[in-house]
Short mmCIF file of C-alpha atoms in Angstrom, two decimals:
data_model
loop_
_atom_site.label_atom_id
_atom_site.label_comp_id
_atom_site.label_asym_id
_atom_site.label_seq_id
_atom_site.Cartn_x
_atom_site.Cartn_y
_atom_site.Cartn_z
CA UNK A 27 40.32 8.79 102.19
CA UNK A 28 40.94 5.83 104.85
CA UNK A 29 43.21 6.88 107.60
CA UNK A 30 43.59 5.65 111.44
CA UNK A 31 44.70 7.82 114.52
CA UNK A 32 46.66 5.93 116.80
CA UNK A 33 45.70 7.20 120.16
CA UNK A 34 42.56 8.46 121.34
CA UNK A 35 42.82 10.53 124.53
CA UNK A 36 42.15 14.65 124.22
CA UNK A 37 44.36 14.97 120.85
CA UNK A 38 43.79 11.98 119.07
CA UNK A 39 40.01 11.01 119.79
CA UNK A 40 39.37 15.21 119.27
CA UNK A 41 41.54 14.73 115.86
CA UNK A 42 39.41 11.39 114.55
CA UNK A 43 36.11 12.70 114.67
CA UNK A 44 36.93 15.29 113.16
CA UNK A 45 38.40 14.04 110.47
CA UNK A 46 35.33 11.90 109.76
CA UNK A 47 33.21 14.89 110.35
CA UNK A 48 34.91 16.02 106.62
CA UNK A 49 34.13 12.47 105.10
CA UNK A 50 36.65 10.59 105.69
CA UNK A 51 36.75 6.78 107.04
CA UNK A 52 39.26 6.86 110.23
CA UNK A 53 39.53 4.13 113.05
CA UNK A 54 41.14 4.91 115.92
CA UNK A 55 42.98 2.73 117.68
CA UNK A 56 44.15 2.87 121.49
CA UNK A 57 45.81 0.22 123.90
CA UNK A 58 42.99 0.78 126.69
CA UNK A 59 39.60 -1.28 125.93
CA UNK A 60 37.55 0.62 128.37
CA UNK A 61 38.18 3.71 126.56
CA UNK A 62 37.80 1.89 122.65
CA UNK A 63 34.28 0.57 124.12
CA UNK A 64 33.34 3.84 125.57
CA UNK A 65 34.54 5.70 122.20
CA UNK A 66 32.60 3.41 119.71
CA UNK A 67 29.16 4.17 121.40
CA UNK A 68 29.38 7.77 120.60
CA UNK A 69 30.73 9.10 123.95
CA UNK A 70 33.88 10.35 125.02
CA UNK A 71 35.83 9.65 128.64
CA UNK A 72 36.69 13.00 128.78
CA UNK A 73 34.48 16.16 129.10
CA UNK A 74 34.89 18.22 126.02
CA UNK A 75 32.02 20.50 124.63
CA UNK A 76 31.06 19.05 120.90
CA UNK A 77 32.95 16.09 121.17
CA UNK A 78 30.13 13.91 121.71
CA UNK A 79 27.81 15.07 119.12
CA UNK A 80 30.68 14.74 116.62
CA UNK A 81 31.58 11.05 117.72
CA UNK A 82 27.72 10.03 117.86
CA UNK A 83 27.71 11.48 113.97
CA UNK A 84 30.90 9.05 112.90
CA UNK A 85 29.45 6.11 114.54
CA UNK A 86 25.78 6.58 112.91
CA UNK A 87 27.17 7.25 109.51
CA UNK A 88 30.04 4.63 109.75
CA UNK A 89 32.50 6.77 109.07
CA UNK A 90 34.18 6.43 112.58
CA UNK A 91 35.29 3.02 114.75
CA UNK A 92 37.66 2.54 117.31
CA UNK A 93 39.32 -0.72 117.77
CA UNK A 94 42.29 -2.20 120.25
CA UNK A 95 44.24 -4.22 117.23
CA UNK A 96 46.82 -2.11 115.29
CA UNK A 97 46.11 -4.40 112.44
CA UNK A 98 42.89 -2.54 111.93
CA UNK A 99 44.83 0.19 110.65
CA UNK A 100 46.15 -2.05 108.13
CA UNK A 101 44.21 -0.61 104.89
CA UNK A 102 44.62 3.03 106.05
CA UNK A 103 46.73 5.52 103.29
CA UNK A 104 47.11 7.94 106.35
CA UNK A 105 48.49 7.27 109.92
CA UNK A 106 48.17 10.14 112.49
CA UNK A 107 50.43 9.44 115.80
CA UNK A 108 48.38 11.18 118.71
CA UNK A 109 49.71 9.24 121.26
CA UNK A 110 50.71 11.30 124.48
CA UNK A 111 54.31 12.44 125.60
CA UNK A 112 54.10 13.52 129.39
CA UNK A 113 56.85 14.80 131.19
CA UNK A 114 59.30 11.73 132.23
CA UNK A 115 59.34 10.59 135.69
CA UNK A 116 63.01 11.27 136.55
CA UNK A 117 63.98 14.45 134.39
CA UNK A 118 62.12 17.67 133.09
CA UNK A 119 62.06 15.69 129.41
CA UNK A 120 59.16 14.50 127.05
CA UNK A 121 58.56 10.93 127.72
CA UNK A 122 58.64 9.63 123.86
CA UNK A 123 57.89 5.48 125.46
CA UNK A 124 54.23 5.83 123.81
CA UNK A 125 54.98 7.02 121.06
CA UNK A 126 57.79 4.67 119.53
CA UNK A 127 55.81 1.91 121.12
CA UNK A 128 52.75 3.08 119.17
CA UNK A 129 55.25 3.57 115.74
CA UNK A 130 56.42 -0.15 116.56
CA UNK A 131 52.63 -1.77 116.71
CA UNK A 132 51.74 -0.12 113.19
CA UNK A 133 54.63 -0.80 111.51
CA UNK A 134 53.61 -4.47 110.54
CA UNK A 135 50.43 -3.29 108.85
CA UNK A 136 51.50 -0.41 107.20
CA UNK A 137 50.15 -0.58 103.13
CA UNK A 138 53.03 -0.13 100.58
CA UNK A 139 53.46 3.84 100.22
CA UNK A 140 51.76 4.67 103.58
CA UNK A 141 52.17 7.99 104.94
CA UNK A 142 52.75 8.10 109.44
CA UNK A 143 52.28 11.40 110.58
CA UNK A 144 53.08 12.73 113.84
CA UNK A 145 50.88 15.08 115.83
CA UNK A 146 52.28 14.64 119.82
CA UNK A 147 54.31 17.51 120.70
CA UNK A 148 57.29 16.29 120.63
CA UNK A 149 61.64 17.47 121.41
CA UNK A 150 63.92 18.07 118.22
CA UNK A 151 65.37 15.05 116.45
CA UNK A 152 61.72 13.03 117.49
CA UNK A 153 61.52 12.33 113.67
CA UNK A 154 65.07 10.95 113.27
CA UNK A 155 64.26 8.49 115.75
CA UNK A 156 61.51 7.38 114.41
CA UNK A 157 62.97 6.44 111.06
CA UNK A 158 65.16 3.98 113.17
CA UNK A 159 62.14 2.63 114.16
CA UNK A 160 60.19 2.54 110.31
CA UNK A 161 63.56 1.83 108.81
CA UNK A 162 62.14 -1.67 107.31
CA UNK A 163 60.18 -0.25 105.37
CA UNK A 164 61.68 2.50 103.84
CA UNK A 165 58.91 2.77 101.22
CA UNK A 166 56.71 4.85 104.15
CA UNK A 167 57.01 8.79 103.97
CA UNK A 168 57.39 10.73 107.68
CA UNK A 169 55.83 14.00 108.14
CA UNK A 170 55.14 15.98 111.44
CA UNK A 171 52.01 17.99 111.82
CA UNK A 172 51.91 19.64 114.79
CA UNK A 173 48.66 20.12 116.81
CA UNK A 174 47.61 23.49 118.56
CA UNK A 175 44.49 22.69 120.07
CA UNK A 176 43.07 24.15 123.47
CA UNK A 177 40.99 21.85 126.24
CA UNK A 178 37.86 23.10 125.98
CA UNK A 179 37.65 24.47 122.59
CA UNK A 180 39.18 21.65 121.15
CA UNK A 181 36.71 20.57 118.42
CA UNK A 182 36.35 24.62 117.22
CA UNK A 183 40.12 24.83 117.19
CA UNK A 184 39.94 21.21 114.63
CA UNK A 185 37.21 22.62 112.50
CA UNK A 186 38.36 26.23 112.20
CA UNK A 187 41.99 26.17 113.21
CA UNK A 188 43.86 29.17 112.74
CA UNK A 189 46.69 27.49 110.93
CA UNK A 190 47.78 24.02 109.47
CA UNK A 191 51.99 23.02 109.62
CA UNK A 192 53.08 20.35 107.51
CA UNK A 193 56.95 19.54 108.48
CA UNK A 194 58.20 17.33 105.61
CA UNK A 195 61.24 15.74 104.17
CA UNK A 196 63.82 18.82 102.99
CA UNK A 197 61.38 21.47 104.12
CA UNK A 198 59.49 24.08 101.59
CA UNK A 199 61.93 23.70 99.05
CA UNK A 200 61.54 20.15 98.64
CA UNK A 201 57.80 20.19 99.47
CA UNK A 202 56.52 21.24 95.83
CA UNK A 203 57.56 20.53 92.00
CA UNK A 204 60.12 22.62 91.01
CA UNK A 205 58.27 23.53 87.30
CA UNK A 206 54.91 22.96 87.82
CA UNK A 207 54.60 23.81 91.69
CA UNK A 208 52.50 21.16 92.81
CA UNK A 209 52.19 19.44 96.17
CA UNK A 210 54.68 16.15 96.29
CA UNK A 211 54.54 13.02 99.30
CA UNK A 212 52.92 14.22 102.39
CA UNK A 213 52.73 17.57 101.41
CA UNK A 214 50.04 16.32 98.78
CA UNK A 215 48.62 13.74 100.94
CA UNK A 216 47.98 16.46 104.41
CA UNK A 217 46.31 18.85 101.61
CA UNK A 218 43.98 15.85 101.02
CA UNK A 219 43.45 15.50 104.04
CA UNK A 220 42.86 18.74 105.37
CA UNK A 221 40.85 19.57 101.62
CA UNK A 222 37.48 21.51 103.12
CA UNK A 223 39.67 23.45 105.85
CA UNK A 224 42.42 24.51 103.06
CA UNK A 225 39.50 25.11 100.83
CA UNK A 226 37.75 27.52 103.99
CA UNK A 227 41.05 29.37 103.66
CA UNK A 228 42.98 28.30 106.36
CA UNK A 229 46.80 29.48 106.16
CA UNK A 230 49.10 26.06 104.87
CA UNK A 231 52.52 26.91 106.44
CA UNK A 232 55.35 24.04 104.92
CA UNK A 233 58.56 23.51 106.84
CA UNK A 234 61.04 20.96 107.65
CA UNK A 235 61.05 18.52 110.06
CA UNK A 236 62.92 20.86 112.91
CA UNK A 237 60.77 23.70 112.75
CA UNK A 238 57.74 21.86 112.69
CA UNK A 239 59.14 19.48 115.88
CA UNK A 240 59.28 23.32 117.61
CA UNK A 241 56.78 24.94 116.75
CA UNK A 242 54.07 23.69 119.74
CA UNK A 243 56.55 24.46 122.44
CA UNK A 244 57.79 27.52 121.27
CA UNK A 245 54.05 29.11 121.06
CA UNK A 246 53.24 27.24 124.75
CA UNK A 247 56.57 28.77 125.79
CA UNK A 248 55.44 32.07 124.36
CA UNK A 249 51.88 31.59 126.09
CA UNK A 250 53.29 30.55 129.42
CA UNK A 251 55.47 33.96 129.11
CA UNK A 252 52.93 35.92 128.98
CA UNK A 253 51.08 34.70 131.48
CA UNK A 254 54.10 34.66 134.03
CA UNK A 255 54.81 37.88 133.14
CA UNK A 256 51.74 39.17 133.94
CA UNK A 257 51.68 37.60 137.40
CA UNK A 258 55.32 38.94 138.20
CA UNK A 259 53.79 42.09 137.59
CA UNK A 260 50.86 41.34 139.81
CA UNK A 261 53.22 41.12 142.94
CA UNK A 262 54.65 44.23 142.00
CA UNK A 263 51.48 45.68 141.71
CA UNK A 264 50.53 44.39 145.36
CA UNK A 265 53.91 45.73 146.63
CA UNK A 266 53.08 49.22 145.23
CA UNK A 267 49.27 49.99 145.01
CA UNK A 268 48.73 49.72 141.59
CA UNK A 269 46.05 47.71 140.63
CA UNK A 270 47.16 44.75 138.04
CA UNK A 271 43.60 44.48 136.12
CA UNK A 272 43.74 47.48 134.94
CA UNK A 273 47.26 47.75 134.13
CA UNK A 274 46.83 44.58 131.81
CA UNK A 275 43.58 46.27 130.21
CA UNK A 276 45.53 48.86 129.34
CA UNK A 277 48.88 47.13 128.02
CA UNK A 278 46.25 44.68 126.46
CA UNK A 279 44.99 47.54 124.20
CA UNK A 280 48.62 48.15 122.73
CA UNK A 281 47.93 46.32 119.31
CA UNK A 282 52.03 44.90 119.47
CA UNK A 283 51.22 43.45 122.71
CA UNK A 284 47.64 42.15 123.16
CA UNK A 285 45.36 41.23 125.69
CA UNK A 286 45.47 37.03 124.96
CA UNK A 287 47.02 35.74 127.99
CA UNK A 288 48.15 39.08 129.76
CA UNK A 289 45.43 38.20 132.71
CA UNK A 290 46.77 38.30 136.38
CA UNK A 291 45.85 35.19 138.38
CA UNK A 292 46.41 31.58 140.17
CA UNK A 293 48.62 30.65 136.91
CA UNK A 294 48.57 27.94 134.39
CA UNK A 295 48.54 23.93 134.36
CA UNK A 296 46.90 21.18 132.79
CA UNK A 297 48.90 18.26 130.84
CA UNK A 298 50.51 20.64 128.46
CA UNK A 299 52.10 24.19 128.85
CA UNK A 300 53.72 22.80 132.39
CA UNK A 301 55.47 20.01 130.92
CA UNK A 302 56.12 21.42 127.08
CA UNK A 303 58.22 24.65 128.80
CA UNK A 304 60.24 22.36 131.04
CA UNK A 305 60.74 20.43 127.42
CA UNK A 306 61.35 23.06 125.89
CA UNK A 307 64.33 23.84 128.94
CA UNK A 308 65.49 20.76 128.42
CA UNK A 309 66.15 21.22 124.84
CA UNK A 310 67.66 24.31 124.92
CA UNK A 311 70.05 22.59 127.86
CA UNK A 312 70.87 19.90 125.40
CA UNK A 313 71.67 22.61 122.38
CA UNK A 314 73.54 25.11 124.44
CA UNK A 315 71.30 27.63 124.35
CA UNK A 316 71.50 29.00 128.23
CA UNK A 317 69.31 32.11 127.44
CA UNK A 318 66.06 30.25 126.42
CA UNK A 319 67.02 27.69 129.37
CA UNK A 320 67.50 30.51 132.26
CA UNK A 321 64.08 32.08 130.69
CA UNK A 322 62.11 28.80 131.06
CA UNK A 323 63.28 28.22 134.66
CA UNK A 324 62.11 31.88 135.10
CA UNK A 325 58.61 31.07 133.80
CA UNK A 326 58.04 28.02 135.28
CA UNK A 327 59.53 29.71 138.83
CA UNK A 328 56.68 32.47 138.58
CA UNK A 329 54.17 30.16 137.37
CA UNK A 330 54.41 27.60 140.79
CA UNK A 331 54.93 30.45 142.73
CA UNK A 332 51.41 31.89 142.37
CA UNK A 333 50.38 28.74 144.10
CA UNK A 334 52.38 29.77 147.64
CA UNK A 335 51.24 33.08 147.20
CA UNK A 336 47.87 32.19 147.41
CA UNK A 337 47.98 30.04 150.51
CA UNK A 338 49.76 33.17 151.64
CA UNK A 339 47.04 35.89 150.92
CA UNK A 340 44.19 32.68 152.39
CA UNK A 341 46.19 32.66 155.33
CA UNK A 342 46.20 36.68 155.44
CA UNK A 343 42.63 36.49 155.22
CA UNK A 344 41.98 33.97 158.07
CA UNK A 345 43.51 36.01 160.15
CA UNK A 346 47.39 34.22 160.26
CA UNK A 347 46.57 31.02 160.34
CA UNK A 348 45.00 28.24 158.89
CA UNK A 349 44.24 25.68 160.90
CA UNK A 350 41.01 24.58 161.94
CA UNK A 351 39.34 27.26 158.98
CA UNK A 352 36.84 26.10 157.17
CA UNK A 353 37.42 26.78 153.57
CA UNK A 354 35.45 26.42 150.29
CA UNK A 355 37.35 26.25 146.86
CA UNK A 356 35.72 27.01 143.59
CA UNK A 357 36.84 25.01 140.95
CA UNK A 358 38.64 21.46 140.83
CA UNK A 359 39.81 21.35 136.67
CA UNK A 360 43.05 23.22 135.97
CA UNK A 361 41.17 25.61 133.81
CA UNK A 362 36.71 26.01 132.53
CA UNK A 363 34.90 23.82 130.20
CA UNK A 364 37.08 20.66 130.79
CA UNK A 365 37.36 17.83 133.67
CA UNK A 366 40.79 17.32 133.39
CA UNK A 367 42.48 17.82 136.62
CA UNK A 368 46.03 17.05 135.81
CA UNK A 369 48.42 19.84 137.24
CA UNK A 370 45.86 21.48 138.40
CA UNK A 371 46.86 25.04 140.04
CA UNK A 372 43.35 24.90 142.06
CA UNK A 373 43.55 20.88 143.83
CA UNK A 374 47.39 21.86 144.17
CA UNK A 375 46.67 24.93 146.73
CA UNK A 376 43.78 23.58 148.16
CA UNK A 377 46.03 20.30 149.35
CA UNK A 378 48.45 23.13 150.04
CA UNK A 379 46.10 24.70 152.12
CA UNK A 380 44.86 20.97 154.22
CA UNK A 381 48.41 20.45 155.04
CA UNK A 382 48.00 23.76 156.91
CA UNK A 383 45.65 22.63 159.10
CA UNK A 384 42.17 24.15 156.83
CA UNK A 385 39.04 21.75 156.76
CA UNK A 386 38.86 22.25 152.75
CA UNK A 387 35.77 21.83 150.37
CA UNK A 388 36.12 21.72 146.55
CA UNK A 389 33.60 21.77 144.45
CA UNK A 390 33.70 21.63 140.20
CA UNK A 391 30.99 21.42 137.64
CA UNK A 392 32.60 18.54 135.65
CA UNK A 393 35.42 17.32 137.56
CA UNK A 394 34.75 16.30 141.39
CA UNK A 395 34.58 12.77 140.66
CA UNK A 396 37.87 12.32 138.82
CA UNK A 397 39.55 14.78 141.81
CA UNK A 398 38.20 12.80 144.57
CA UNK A 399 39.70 9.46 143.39
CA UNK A 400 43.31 11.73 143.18
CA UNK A 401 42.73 13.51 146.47
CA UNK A 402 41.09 11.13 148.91
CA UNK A 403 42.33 13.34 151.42
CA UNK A 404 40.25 16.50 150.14
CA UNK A 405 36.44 16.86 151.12
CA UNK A 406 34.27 17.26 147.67
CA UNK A 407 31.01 18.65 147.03
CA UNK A 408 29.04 18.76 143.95
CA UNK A 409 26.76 21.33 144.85
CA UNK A 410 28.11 24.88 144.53
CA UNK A 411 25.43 25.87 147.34
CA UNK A 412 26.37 22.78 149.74
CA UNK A 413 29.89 23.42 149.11
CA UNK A 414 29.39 27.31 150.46
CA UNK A 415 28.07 26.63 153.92
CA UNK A 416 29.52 28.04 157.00
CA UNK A 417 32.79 29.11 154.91
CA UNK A 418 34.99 31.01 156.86
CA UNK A 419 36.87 31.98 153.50
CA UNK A 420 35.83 31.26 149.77
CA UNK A 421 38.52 30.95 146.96
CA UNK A 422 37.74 31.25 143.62
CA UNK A 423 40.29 28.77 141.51
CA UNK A 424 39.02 27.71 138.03
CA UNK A 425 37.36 30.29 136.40
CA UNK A 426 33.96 28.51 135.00
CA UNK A 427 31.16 30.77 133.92
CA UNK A 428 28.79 29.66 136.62
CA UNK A 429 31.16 31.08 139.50
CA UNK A 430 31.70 34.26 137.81
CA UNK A 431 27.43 34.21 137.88
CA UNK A 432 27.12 33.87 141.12
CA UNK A 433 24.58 36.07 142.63
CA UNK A 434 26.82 37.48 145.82
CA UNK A 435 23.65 37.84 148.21
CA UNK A 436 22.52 34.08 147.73
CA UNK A 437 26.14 33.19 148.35
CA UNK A 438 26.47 35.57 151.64
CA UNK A 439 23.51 33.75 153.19
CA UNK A 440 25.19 30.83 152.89
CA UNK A 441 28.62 31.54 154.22
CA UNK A 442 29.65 31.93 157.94
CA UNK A 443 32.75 35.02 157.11
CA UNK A 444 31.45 37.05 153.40
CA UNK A 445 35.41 36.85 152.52
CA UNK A 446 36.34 35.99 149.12
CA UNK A 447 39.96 35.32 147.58
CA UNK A 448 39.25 35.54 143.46
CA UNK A 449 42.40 34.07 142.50
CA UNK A 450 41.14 33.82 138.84
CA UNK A 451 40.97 37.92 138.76
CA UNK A 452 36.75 36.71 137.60
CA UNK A 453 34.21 38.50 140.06
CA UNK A 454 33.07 41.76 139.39
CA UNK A 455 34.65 43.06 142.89
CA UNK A 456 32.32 45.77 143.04
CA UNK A 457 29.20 44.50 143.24
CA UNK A 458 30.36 41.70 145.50
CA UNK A 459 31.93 43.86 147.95
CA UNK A 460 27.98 45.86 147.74
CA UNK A 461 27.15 43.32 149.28
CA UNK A 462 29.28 43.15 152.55
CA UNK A 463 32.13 40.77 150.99
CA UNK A 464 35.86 41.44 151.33
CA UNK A 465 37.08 40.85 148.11
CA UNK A 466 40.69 39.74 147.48
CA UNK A 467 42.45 39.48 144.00
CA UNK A 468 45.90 38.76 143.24
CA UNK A 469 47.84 42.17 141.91
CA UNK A 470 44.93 44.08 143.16
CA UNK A 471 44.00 46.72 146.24
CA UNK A 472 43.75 44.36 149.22
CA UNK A 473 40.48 46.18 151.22
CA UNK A 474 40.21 46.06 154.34
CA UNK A 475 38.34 43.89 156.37
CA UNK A 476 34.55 44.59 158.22
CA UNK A 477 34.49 43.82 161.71
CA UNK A 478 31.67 40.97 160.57
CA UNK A 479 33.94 39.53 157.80
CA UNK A 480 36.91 39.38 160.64
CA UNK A 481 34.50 37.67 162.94
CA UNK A 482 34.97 33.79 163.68
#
């Protein structure tokens, strides 16, 4: 089947490759040429493990281009919208400029029949809008299907996904023939689509155009709970002795509960779950619904407020003050295994903590370069080893596999104080502190501090 994605950062160019990965011909098309040319030669602008091998296999088999013109589209029977919707500059809603700009471009070279289908995650009422804008050509069908995927394990989450939603005209009822039960309009056309994952047994879930607009927020709202909850906890854990890791291991092992999510640290970021809950806020502000917007405000209170707290406990640990400590931070990305630094809990408290006075050092394995252009005013190191010398305090931030690894000795020689805030809950706190190094977690025992480790 020919189809085009229109939009190719983390959703869309994720979404196009795979697609062609199950034999389909796609193009993808996106306003910014740098990113097209980059694309078409097999390698993504973003760091995402598998993506690159996937986009190298469209481009050798043909199956994949990219391409600036909308007209390309033109011949395509399905149009996937991946375009992004960030959080508007002036109010705590989604941003929907891209995407009615992007419906706009394709509607001139939409093929008689075609079906658009949305994939941003998008407010309530997105898809009545955008029939104002397709209203021309009222031969094109409108469905939503809603992505779920996770930076990092995007491509797994595409090729095994735990569920597919189709939101379509009239909702399940309409979705199938009423004798013979078969799939009618985009209902038929998504199972096409999606034919070797449906055929893998992947659950098909069929809704109307509401539910599915909700869906993505109400699970990152539901995500972002849990991990706000957790870190509530944490301070109350701090305030009484308990220790928070092994509360959540064993509230985690309560099968109506879970452990997904229920771990105590810096909080979340990144260009989704902060901006989808204040969405979602919005939303229930604008449908008079005051107890999902008083909870969101909650979560999204708790969530920024891990970031003071941690200056806090850094400042604890230097002794009161910050100024004129030199201080290494582990971890630029907002969370492991991608680059992308937007909202990121880590650069956010280590700025915090150079506007206290701190001489700071990050260091990331993917991401320095892209976090140095946004924070001139940070020093960055690419070496993990460089980036440890003459520390007077170590803070662990983004939780990539190669800082939990670290060997504890090697890292003491290389550090002026052996004081480490691990505000990722990551290090195994015994066998660092084996090795002469106060060890601080959020929600956990503080320790108490050797006369070396207090020692300038």
């Amino acid at each position: 089947m020919k189809m085009s994605v229109i939009g190719c950062g983390y959703l869309g160019a994720v979404h196009a490759a795979t697609l062609a990965s199950m034999g389909h011909t796609v193009v993808g098309i996106d306003v910014d040429p740098t990113k097209v040319a980059q694309l078409a030669q097999g390698a993504a602008p973003f760091h995402e493990p598998g993506l690159n091998e996937l986009l190298e296999d469209g481009r050798t088999t043909g199956r994949l281009r990219f391409s600036t013109d909308p007209a390309e589209a033109g011949s395509a029977q399905v149009h996937f919208l991946c375009v992004g919707t960030p959080q508007d500059k002036t109010s705590d809603a989604a941003d929907l400029t891209f995407l009615v700009s992007a419906a706009a471009a394709l509607l001139p070279h939409l093929a008689e029949g075609a079906v658009v289908v949305g994939k941003s995650t998008v407010p309530v009422g997105t898809v009545e809008m955008l029939r104002g804008v397709l209203a021309a050509r009222p031969d094109v069908l409108l469905g939503w299907n809603p992505e779920f995927l996770r930076q990092g394990t995007a491509v797994k989450d595409s090729l095994v996904p735990d569920r597919l939603v189709y939101g379509v005209e009239g909702g399940r009822t309409a979705a199938f023939h009423p004798a013979t039960g078969a799939p009618l309009d985009v209902t038929a056309a998504l199972d096409a689509v999606y034919e070797p994952l449906l055929a893998a047994g992947t659950p098909r879930l069929v809704c109307n155009f509401a539910t599915a607009e909700l869906i993505k927020s109400a699970a990152n709202a539901y995500l972002a709970t849990k991990v706000s909850f957790i870190n509530a906890v944490a301070e109350l854990c701090e305030a009484s002795g308990a220790d928070v890791t092994e509360l959540s291991e064993a509230m985690g092992l309560d099968p109506r509960i879970g452990s997904r999510y229920l771990h105590a640290g810096l909080g979340f970021g990144g260009g989704c779950l902060p901006k989808d809950i204040r969405s979602f806020r919005t939303q229930a502000a604008t449908l008079a619904v005051p107890a999902v917007e008083d909870w969101m405000r909650v979560v999204d209170a708790v969530n920024v407020g891990q970031r003071e707290r941690t200056v806090g406990l850094a400042a604890e640990l230097c002794g009161g003050t910050l100024a004129g400590r030199s201080i290494t931070v582990l971890g630029a990305s907002f969370k492991p295994d991608t680059d992308d630094i937007r909202d990121s809990p880590a650069l956010d408290v280590a700025d915090r903590l150079a506007a206290a006075g701190a001489h700071v050092t990050v260091t990331d394995p993917k991401a320095v370069n892209l976090a140095w252009r946004r924070y001139p005013g940070l020093r960055f190191e690419a070496s993990t080893e460089k980036a440890l010398r003459d520390a007077e305090l170590v803070l662990l931030l983004t939780e990539w596999d190669e800082y939990r690894q670290l060997c504890p000795a090697a890292a003491g020689q290389q550090v002026r104080r052996r004081v480490v805030l691990d505000g990722r809950n990551a290090l195994d706190a015994g066998a660092w502190r084996e090795q002469g190094w106060v060890v601080r977690g959020l929600g956990t025992s503080p320790g108490v501090l050797t006369a070396a480790a207090r020692a300038s």
